[in-house]
């Protein structure tokens, strides 16, 4: 086993080599492996190199410590912008989304071992890949609406493809899912108990093909059936279908409240609460983004999300992202003052603006690398 | 701080280098790792990788769809997410489409299940109970989206909401509205619309069903007096409908008061057919088998007096006929107004059908190759053949033109006033016929352009032909509608001449100006100028209207009736109706173009408009027949069509991408058709 640190001055990303297999380790455990600008760039470089290196057949991605990855390092992005440079923030998203795209169209199998927190950007770095292994320690969430952001990193692609309207539920409420739920809804492809992970990795190290069927068979040997908790929101598919399929955020909320009026319970009140606590602007752009994403390819999704991100960073319509960072990450008072403060104060035109081109001469839409001659296995993993 | 920002720069520079490297086409790649397959096997390359996008597709879609974009996407998504819409995976993508391999009965049940699903999710909220242009436009948008999925689903809804519901709205009064509209919107009752009979279709005035009034009980008695009076093709009647609107002659005190509409129950809530009603199935059809068309006989069926839809005429308790409109012709015209909305929706949905087929055929033509120009040379993309461009691109331009015209028709319709009724009637007749004919022509061309692949049901185009064929017949036979257009134009002409008043309305104002002069030499820039295009279209319409009027007058002078004279002038009438439609479409196009600021979008629309004009000049023999153009001019036009084809070629992908039809509603050959046909996909 050879362990290398990729970057000269820090060890935020580590790599292990085992014949045809490369294991990439997110190594920033104190920050729950939150993706820094540097990490994103390193990952991009590694993934591109491995795709072209015919000696590499399989890439394993995992996190050091108790998290897989808690997301993009948003606090750093917000700090940059507060210092006056939104374009620096945009650069971060540009690279991160490019990485997401490379993973979504990767010619070789990527196995992500999700033995811990998988939030936001962490989901973007794993869900687009071919295999996602959940464990009893997995905690998945797209918590962006509580932060004044929206589910990005291609989430409008993968959330919108979950069964029924589960994606709207997960994306709008920021609900947390455990490993079994991830498997049930398709965010994970396998469930392996954490105890058996070392054995699984050992078995994967012997892989000398990029054939997804072979890799899948190996992981399946270690997989197990595990049943959903009685309280799992996955048992609530009926209500989710009835409410989260509605046309607008307002209608979703009132459908939930109607359900609560006839039979209140903890799940319903938590769901309603999380929607009420989230940024109203975020809810509206998130719903619209997921709905558009349902009809688009992953590339188009990322291009649209990049546009939205730039508008968020420029504070063109609302400053909620900065208020969210202040309240949740910096001051930690957990009491953001959203502006506009209510759903009804947000017009369609305001929402439209997030989806339009950015009025800045130097600005351009996200340009994704052209991916030629992709094998079938590199397409549509969800 | 300084060091961190410099390391940041370094990293971002590195990322840029990598991205640039990735964006390079594969030429350098293949030298590193030669891809063996490429030389022996065809590989699918998504057209997005090689085609350019000169304008913002999103903006173009906004212009084309015109309204309720987000609502449309919501509804597309609702369908994709439900198993009821038969999502199928092919070539790594999901497609939704009805299973046309199901039996007729199964398809009918699926249609009802889909309606129930959409109903539960609130799609039909306000369709009958909400008023105003905004609600109406949303309803149109949803109806268009539903039609993109399946014509049966749209027709089944159209009968229930627009025909049954529309009849209650337009012919009924408050008591009917209060009693029926809400229950219709929530499907407590299922309505149908019994107008057509075996013996009478487009000629509604000739129907033979008879209704009398029984003063002793205060009831109407509806009867089918003979076999030719059986109601025929009644959508919803064979299986599901519980109520119908019956169109019938009304006989009061032995006098016929003409056609009236009545509400009659035909099934109970459990689906049992009511007493004195007989229903039979129309059977399997060439398309639209998800709609249960049936036949109905009425055996002296008694209904309460209140069930007469009495906005135009009423019968008092003691059996007196009362009507504010004394002229039976006008009374009849008032009855036909709900059919206008039907014609509007048919016109709109035909354009979306052409968009589906063109998007599929053009995407396929950008990925499928055939024959080489030189021995052992690479095979040529279908759309790089000028002949293939000539087959598809003019149809694309027409679809754009008609799309703008459809938006105009919609706008006039939702803002309608009683004064606009005539315009709406004429315009909806002309556009319904023109668009549905264009649809059938486009479908056939696209089917052929896809070769054998066009024959597979999963590829949609072939199936759409049989699903949409009925559009040229229902809600008014196309030929009859076009005759009505020229008849109306003739009346306008006669009225204007008689009253010595200028023409006003229907876009005929150009008749008041002096006759346009067409330049003898038609250069490319003249041909592409909107002035020339409008002039020559107006010239044709003006001359044909003059000719028709004088021919009819001549025949009348020889002692023929005006009706007979018109009938015998059908050739000119046909040419005139076409001239009117094409001129109106061109003007609608120009108005939409004028609303845009200078830029790439406007430029490409200019090309499309010129293509529309040129191909219309090329295809209608009138221009040569009546000498509006010389044969030399005609040659110049043909040359211009070729030039425009090659100029539009590079925009083909972005133009069909602007249609706003999600990939899932296209078909496997529009995407990776090699993968979708691979051996590995056989067992999946």
Coordinates of N, CA, C and O in Angstrom, one line a residue, chain A residues 9 37-38 41 44-45 48 52 80 83 88 91 94-95 98 102 160-165 241 245-247 251 288 291-292 294-296 304 307 348 355 357 367-373 376 379-380, chain B residues 1 7-8 10-12 14-16 18-19 21-26 29 43-44 46 49 56 58 70-71 73-74 76-78 80-81 91-93 117 120-122 125 138 142 662-663 665 672 675:
Chain A
X9 N 1.9 21.2 0.3 CA 1.9 21.8 1.7 C 0.8 21.3 2.6 O 0.9 21.4 3.8
X37 N -11.6 24.9 -1.7 CA -11.3 25.2 -3.1 C -10.2 24.3 -3.6 O -10.3 23.7 -4.6
X38 N -9.2 24.1 -2.7 CA -8.1 23.3 -3.0 C -8.4 21.8 -3.2 O -8.0 21.2 -4.2
X41 N -10.2 21.3 -6.5 CA -9.3 21.3 -7.7 C -8.4 20.0 -7.7 O -8.2 19.5 -8.8
X44 N -10.6 17.2 -9.0 CA -10.8 17.3 -10.4 C -9.6 16.8 -11.1 O -9.7 16.0 -12.1
X45 N -8.4 17.1 -10.7 CA -7.2 16.7 -11.3 C -7.0 15.2 -11.2 O -6.7 14.5 -12.2
X48 N -9.5 13.3 -13.5 CA -9.2 13.4 -14.9 C -8.0 12.5 -15.2 O -8.0 11.8 -16.2
X52 N -7.9 8.8 -17.7 CA -7.0 8.6 -18.9 C -6.0 7.6 -18.7 O -5.4 7.0 -19.6
X80 N -15.1 35.1 1.4 CA -14.5 35.7 0.2 C -15.4 36.8 -0.3 O -15.0 37.9 -0.7
X83 N -15.6 39.9 1.6 CA -14.5 40.7 1.3 C -14.6 41.4 -0.1 O -13.7 42.0 -0.6
X88 N -14.8 35.2 -6.9 CA -14.0 34.1 -6.3 C -14.9 33.0 -5.9 O -14.6 31.8 -6.1
X91 N -16.0 31.0 -8.9 CA -14.9 30.1 -9.3 C -15.0 28.8 -8.6 O -14.8 27.7 -9.2
X94 N -17.8 26.9 -10.0 CA -17.5 26.5 -11.4 C -16.7 25.1 -11.3 O -17.0 24.2 -12.0
X95 N -15.7 25.1 -10.5 CA -14.8 23.9 -10.4 C -15.6 22.8 -9.8 O -15.4 21.6 -10.2
X98 N -17.9 21.3 -12.2 CA -17.2 20.6 -13.3 C -16.8 19.2 -12.8 O -17.0 18.2 -13.5
X102 N -17.9 15.6 -14.3 CA -16.9 14.5 -14.6 C -17.4 13.2 -14.0 O -17.3 12.2 -14.6
X160 N -34.5 15.1 -8.3 CA -35.8 15.0 -9.2 C -36.0 13.6 -9.7 O -37.1 13.3 -10.1
X161 N -35.0 12.8 -9.7 CA -35.1 11.4 -10.2 C -35.4 10.4 -9.1 O -35.5 9.2 -9.3
X162 N -35.6 10.8 -7.9 CA -36.0 9.9 -6.8 C -37.5 9.6 -7.0 O -38.2 10.3 -7.7
X163 N -37.9 8.5 -6.4 CA -39.3 8.0 -6.6 C -40.3 9.1 -6.3 O -40.1 9.8 -5.3
X164 N -41.3 9.2 -7.0 CA -42.4 10.1 -6.8 C -41.9 11.6 -6.5 O -41.2 12.1 -7.4
X165 N -42.3 12.1 -5.4 CA -41.9 13.5 -5.1 C -41.0 13.6 -3.9 O -40.9 14.6 -3.2
X241 N -46.3 12.2 -1.7 CA -46.8 12.3 -3.0 C -47.9 13.3 -3.1 O -48.0 14.1 -4.0
X245 N -46.2 17.0 -4.5 CA -46.4 17.1 -6.0 C -47.1 18.4 -6.3 O -47.3 18.6 -7.5
X246 N -47.5 19.1 -5.4 CA -48.3 20.3 -5.7 C -47.5 21.3 -6.5 O -46.3 21.3 -6.5
X247 N -48.2 22.3 -7.1 CA -47.6 23.2 -8.1 C -46.6 24.2 -7.4 O -45.6 24.4 -8.0
X251 N -48.7 26.0 -2.1 CA -49.7 24.9 -2.1 C -49.1 23.6 -1.4 O -49.9 22.9 -0.8
X288 N -38.4 25.3 -8.0 CA -38.3 25.5 -9.5 C -37.1 24.8 -10.1 O -37.2 24.2 -11.2
X291 N -37.8 21.1 -10.3 CA -38.8 20.8 -11.3 C -38.2 20.9 -12.7 O -38.5 20.1 -13.6
X292 N -37.4 21.9 -12.9 CA -36.7 22.0 -14.2 C -35.7 20.9 -14.4 O -35.6 20.3 -15.5
X294 N -35.9 17.9 -13.4 CA -36.5 16.6 -13.8 C -36.6 16.5 -15.3 O -36.7 15.3 -15.8
X295 N -36.6 17.6 -16.0 CA -36.7 17.5 -17.5 C -35.4 17.6 -18.2 O -35.4 17.7 -19.4
X296 N -34.3 17.7 -17.5 CA -33.1 18.1 -18.1 C -32.0 17.0 -17.9 O -32.1 16.3 -16.9
X304 N -27.6 25.4 -15.2 CA -28.6 26.2 -14.5 C -28.3 26.6 -13.1 O -28.4 27.7 -12.6
X307 N -25.8 29.3 -12.8 CA -26.4 30.6 -13.0 C -27.0 31.1 -11.6 O -26.8 32.2 -11.2
X348 N -43.0 36.0 -9.1 CA -42.4 35.1 -10.1 C -41.2 35.8 -10.8 O -40.2 35.1 -11.1
X355 N -32.8 32.5 -12.7 CA -32.6 31.6 -13.8 C -32.1 32.3 -15.1 O -31.9 31.6 -16.1
X357 N -29.5 34.9 -17.4 CA -28.1 35.2 -17.5 C -27.7 36.3 -16.5 O -28.5 37.2 -16.2
X367 N -19.2 26.3 -18.6 CA -18.9 25.6 -19.8 C -18.3 24.2 -19.4 O -17.3 24.1 -18.8
X368 N -19.1 23.2 -19.6 CA -18.7 21.9 -19.2 C -17.8 21.2 -20.3 O -18.0 21.5 -21.5
X369 N -16.9 20.4 -19.9 CA -16.1 19.7 -20.9 C -16.9 18.8 -21.7 O -17.9 18.2 -21.3
X370 N -16.6 18.8 -23.0 CA -17.3 17.9 -24.0 C -16.9 16.5 -23.7 O -15.7 16.2 -23.6
X371 N -17.8 15.6 -23.5 CA -17.5 14.2 -23.2 C -17.9 13.3 -24.4 O -19.0 13.1 -24.7
X372 N -16.8 12.9 -25.2 CA -17.1 12.2 -26.4 C -17.1 10.7 -26.1 O -16.5 10.2 -25.2
X373 N -17.9 10.0 -26.9 CA -17.8 8.5 -27.0 C -18.0 7.9 -25.6 O -17.3 7.0 -25.2
X376 N -22.2 3.4 -22.3 CA -23.6 3.4 -21.7 C -23.4 3.5 -20.2 O -24.2 4.2 -19.5
X379 N -23.6 6.8 -18.4 CA -24.8 7.7 -18.4 C -25.8 7.3 -17.4 O -25.9 6.1 -17.0
X380 N -26.6 8.2 -17.0 CA -27.8 8.0 -16.2 C -27.6 7.0 -15.1 O -28.0 5.8 -15.3
Chain B
X1 N -2.2 35.3 4.5 CA -3.3 35.7 3.6 C -2.8 35.7 2.1 O -3.3 35.1 1.2
X7 N -1.7 30.5 -3.5 CA -1.9 29.0 -3.8 C -3.3 28.8 -4.4 O -3.5 27.9 -5.2
X8 N -4.2 29.7 -4.0 CA -5.6 29.7 -4.6 C -5.4 29.9 -6.1 O -6.0 29.2 -6.9
X10 N -2.9 29.4 -8.0 CA -2.2 28.3 -8.7 C -3.2 27.2 -8.9 O -3.3 26.6 -10.0
X11 N -4.0 26.9 -7.9 CA -5.0 25.8 -8.1 C -6.0 26.1 -9.1 O -6.4 25.3 -10.0
X12 N -6.4 27.4 -9.1 CA -7.5 27.7 -10.1 C -6.9 27.7 -11.5 O -7.6 27.4 -12.5
X14 N -4.6 25.7 -12.5 CA -4.4 24.3 -12.8 C -5.8 23.8 -13.3 O -5.9 23.0 -14.3
X15 N -6.8 24.2 -12.6 CA -8.2 23.7 -12.9 C -8.6 24.2 -14.3 O -9.2 23.5 -15.1
X16 N -8.1 25.4 -14.6 CA -8.4 25.9 -16.0 C -7.7 25.1 -17.1 O -8.3 24.8 -18.1
X18 N -6.8 22.1 -16.9 CA -7.5 20.8 -17.0 C -8.8 20.9 -17.8 O -9.1 20.1 -18.6
X19 N -9.5 21.9 -17.5 CA -10.8 22.1 -18.1 C -10.6 22.3 -19.6 O -11.3 21.7 -20.5
X21 N -8.2 21.3 -21.4 CA -7.8 20.0 -21.9 C -9.0 19.1 -22.2 O -9.0 18.5 -23.2
X22 N -9.9 19.2 -21.3 CA -11.1 18.3 -21.4 C -12.0 18.8 -22.5 O -12.7 18.0 -23.1
X23 N -12.0 20.1 -22.7 CA -12.9 20.6 -23.7 C -12.4 20.3 -25.2 O -13.2 20.5 -26.1
X24 N -11.2 19.9 -25.3 CA -10.7 19.7 -26.6 C -11.3 18.4 -27.2 O -11.4 17.4 -26.5
X25 N -11.8 18.5 -28.4 CA -12.3 17.3 -29.0 C -11.2 16.2 -29.0 O -10.1 16.4 -28.9
X26 N -11.7 15.0 -29.3 CA -10.9 13.8 -29.0 C -9.7 13.5 -29.8 O -9.0 12.5 -29.6
X29 N -6.8 12.8 -27.8 CA -7.1 11.6 -27.0 C -6.8 10.3 -27.7 O -6.1 9.5 -27.3
X43 N -20.4 5.0 -33.8 CA -20.6 5.4 -32.4 C -21.5 6.6 -32.4 O -21.5 7.4 -33.3
X44 N -22.3 6.6 -31.4 CA -23.3 7.7 -31.2 C -22.6 8.9 -30.6 O -21.9 8.8 -29.6
X46 N -23.6 12.7 -29.2 CA -24.8 13.6 -29.0 C -24.6 14.8 -29.9 O -23.5 15.4 -29.9
X49 N -22.7 18.1 -28.9 CA -21.2 18.3 -28.9 C -20.7 19.0 -30.2 O -19.7 19.6 -30.1
X56 N -30.1 32.1 -27.2 CA -30.5 31.5 -25.9 C -31.8 30.7 -26.1 O -32.9 31.2 -26.3
X58 N -33.5 29.1 -24.0 CA -34.5 29.4 -23.0 C -35.4 30.6 -23.4 O -36.6 30.5 -23.2
X70 N -43.4 27.6 -16.2 CA -43.1 26.8 -15.0 C -44.2 25.8 -14.8 O -44.0 24.7 -14.3
X71 N -45.5 26.2 -15.0 CA -46.6 25.3 -14.9 C -46.5 24.2 -15.8 O -46.8 23.0 -15.5
X73 N -43.8 22.8 -17.0 CA -42.7 21.9 -16.5 C -43.2 21.1 -15.3 O -42.9 19.9 -15.2
X74 N -44.0 21.7 -14.5 CA -44.6 21.0 -13.4 C -45.4 19.8 -13.9 O -45.2 18.7 -13.4
X76 N -45.3 18.3 -16.9 CA -44.5 17.3 -17.5 C -43.9 16.4 -16.4 O -43.9 15.2 -16.5
X77 N -43.4 17.1 -15.3 CA -42.8 16.3 -14.2 C -43.8 15.4 -13.5 O -43.4 14.3 -13.2
X78 N -45.0 15.9 -13.3 CA -46.0 15.0 -12.7 C -46.2 13.7 -13.5 O -46.4 12.6 -12.9
X80 N -44.0 12.3 -15.7 CA -42.8 11.5 -15.6 C -42.7 10.7 -14.3 O -42.2 9.6 -14.3
X81 N -43.1 11.3 -13.2 CA -43.0 10.6 -11.9 C -44.0 9.5 -11.6 O -43.9 8.9 -10.6
X91 N -31.7 3.2 -23.7 CA -30.5 3.9 -24.0 C -30.1 4.9 -22.9 O -29.5 6.0 -23.2
X92 N -30.3 4.6 -21.7 CA -29.9 5.4 -20.6 C -30.8 6.6 -20.3 O -30.5 7.5 -19.5
X93 N -32.0 6.6 -20.9 CA -32.9 7.7 -20.7 C -34.3 7.2 -20.4 O -34.6 6.1 -20.9
X117 N -55.4 10.6 -11.6 CA -54.1 11.0 -11.0 C -53.9 12.5 -11.2 O -53.6 13.2 -10.2
X120 N -56.3 14.5 -8.8 CA -55.8 14.5 -7.4 C -54.7 15.5 -7.2 O -54.6 16.0 -6.1
X121 N -53.9 15.7 -8.2 CA -52.8 16.7 -8.0 C -53.2 18.1 -8.3 O -52.3 19.0 -8.4
X122 N -54.4 18.3 -8.6 CA -54.9 19.7 -8.8 C -54.7 20.3 -10.1 O -54.8 21.5 -10.3
X125 N -57.8 22.2 -11.4 CA -58.4 23.2 -10.5 C -58.7 24.5 -11.2 O -57.8 25.1 -11.8
X138 N -53.6 29.4 -18.4 CA -53.0 28.2 -17.7 C -53.7 26.9 -18.2 O -53.0 25.9 -18.4
X142 N -51.8 23.7 -19.8 CA -51.9 22.4 -19.4 C -52.4 21.4 -20.4 O -51.9 20.3 -20.6
X662 N -39.7 18.1 -23.2 CA -38.6 17.4 -22.5 C -38.2 16.1 -23.2 O -39.0 15.5 -23.9
X663 N -37.0 15.8 -23.0 CA -36.4 14.5 -23.7 C -37.4 13.4 -23.5 O -37.6 12.6 -24.4
X665 N -40.4 13.1 -23.5 CA -41.6 13.1 -24.4 C -41.2 12.9 -25.8 O -42.0 13.0 -26.7
X672 N -29.5 8.4 -27.9 CA -28.5 7.3 -28.3 C -29.2 6.1 -28.8 O -29.5 5.1 -28.0
X675 N -27.2 2.7 -28.4 CA -27.3 2.1 -27.1 C -28.7 1.5 -26.8 O -28.9 0.4 -26.3

